[in-house]
Coordinates of C-alpha atoms in Angstrom, one line a residue:
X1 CA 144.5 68.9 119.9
X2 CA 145.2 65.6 121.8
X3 CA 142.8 62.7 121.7
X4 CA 140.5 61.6 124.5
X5 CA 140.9 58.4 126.0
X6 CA 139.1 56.0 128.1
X7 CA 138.7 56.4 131.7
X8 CA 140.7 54.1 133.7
X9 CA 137.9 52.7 135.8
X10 CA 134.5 51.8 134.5
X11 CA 131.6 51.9 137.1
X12 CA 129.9 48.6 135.7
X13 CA 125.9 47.9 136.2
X14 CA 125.5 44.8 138.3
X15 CA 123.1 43.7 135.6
X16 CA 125.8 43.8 133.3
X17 CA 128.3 41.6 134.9
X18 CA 125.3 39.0 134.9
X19 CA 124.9 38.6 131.6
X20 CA 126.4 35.8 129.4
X21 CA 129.1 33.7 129.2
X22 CA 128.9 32.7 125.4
X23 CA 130.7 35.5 124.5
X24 CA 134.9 35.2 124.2
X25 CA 136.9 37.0 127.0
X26 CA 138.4 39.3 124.0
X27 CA 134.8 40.3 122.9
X28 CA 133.9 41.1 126.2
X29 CA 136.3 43.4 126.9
X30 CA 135.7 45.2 123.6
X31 CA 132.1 45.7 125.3
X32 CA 134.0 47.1 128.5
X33 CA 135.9 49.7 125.9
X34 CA 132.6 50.7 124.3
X35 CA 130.5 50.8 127.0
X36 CA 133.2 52.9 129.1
X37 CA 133.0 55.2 125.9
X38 CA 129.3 55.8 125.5
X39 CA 128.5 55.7 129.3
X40 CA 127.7 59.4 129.7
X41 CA 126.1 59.9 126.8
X42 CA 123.8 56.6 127.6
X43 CA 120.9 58.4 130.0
X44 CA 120.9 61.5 127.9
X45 CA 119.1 60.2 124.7
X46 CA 115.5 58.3 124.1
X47 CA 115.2 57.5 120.7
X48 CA 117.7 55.4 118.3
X49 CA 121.3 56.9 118.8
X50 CA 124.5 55.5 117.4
X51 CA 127.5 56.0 119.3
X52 CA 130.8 56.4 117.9
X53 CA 134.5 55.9 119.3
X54 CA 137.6 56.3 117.7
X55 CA 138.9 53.5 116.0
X56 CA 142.5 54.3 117.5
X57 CA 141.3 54.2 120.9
X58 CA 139.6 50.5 120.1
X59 CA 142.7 49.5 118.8
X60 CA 145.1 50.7 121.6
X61 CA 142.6 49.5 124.1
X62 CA 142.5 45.7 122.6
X63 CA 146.2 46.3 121.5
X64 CA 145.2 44.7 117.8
X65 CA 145.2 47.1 114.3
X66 CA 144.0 43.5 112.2
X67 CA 140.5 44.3 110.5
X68 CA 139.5 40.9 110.7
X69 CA 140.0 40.7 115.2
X70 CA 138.0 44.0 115.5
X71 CA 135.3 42.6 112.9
X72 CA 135.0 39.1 114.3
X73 CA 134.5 40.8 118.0
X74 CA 131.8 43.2 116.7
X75 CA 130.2 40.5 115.2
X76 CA 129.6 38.2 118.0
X77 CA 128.4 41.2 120.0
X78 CA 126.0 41.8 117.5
X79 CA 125.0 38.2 117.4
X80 CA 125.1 37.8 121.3
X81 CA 122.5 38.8 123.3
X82 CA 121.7 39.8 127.3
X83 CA 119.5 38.5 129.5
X84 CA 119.2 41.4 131.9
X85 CA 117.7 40.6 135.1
X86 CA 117.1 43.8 137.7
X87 CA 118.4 42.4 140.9
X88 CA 117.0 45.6 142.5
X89 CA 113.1 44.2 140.9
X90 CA 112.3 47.8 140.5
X91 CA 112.5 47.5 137.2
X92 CA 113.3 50.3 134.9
X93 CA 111.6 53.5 134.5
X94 CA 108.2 53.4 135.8
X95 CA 106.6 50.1 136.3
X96 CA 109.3 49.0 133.5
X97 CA 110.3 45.5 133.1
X98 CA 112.7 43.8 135.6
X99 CA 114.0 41.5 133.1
X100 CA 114.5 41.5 129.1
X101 CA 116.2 40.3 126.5
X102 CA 118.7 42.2 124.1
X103 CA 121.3 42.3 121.9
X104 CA 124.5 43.8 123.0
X105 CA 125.2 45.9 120.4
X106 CA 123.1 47.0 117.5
X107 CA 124.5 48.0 114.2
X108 CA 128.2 47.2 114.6
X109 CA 130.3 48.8 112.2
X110 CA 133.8 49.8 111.4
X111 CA 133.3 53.3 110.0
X112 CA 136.5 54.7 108.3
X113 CA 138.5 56.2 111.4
X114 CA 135.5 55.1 114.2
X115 CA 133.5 52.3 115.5
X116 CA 129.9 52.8 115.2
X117 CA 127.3 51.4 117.6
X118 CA 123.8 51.4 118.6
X119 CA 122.6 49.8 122.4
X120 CA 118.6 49.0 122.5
X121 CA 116.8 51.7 124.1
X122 CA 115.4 49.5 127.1
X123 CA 118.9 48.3 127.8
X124 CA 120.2 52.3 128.3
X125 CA 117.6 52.4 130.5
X126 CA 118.4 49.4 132.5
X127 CA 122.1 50.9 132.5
X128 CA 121.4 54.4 133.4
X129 CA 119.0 53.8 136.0
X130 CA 120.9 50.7 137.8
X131 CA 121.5 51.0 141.6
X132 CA 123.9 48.5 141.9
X133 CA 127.7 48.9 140.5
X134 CA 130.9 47.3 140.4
X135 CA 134.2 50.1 139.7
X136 CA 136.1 47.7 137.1
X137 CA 139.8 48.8 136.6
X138 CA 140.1 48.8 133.2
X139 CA 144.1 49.2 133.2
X140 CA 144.1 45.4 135.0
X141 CA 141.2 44.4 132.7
X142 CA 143.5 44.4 129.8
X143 CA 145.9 41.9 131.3
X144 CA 143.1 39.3 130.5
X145 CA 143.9 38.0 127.1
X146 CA 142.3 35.2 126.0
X147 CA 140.8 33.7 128.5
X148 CA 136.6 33.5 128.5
X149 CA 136.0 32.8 132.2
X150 CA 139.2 35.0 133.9
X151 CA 137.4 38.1 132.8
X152 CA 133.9 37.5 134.3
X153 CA 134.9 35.8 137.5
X154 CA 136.9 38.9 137.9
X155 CA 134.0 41.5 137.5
X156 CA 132.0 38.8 139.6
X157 CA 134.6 39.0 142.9
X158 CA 134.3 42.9 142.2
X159 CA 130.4 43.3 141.9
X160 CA 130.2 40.7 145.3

């Protein structure tokens, strides 16, 4: 049985791309990897749901197999947070908030042979009911090592 991988292209939420720029270039594209993982799954669930992606793929994907890279990059996505702001103002859902403040990922963890990961409910929302996208290759994405600003002025052109 072979392994599924990532999808080559990730169709980004604008809200997304506008998000923070505390966060390191490496940890950001982490949250590319996972969010490119869980994205069809996101609009399907309501309640608390942990997603789970092999830690192979993770690996491959930031081209690292140290414990202590993937653990520092969870980390500050679980510290980080996202100040979402619907460009659209519809808000999300019905009569739903148009801006919020979240963390990007809840719950990191390392599992044996997965990463484990919750995203707030409000924030699946936001992602799922977005108008507004930007198709981010991720095959040119990984080119972007270490650089924090490369990445997001690169999903900025894109998104414009």
């Amino acid at each position: 049985m072979t392994q599924p991988n990532l999808p080559d292209f990730l169709d980004k939420p604008s809200g997304c791309i506008h998000v923070s720029h505390v966060v390191s270039g490496p940890a950001m594209r982490l949250y590319n990897c996972l969010l490119a993982w869980a994205y069809d799954e996101i609009p399907l669930i309501d309640e608390i749901h942990i997603f789970s992606i092999p830690r192979k793929i993770v690996e491959d994907y930031m081209r690292t197999r140290t414990d202590k890279a993937l653990t520092g990059w969870l980390s500050e996505l679980g510290d980080a947070t996202i100040e979402w702001n619907d460009l659209g103002g519809c808000g999300w859902g019905k009569g739903g908030p148009s801006w919020g403040h979240y963390k990007f990922l809840q719950e990191p963890e390392l599992r044996g042979s997965f990463v484990t990961f919750g995203i707030a409910r409000t924030l699946r929302g936001f992602i799922s009911d977005s108008k507004m996208f930007a198709r981010i290759n991720l095959l040119i994405e990984r080119r972007f090592k270490k650089t924090k600003y490369a990445l997001p002025l690169y999903e900025l052109g894109l998104d414009y």
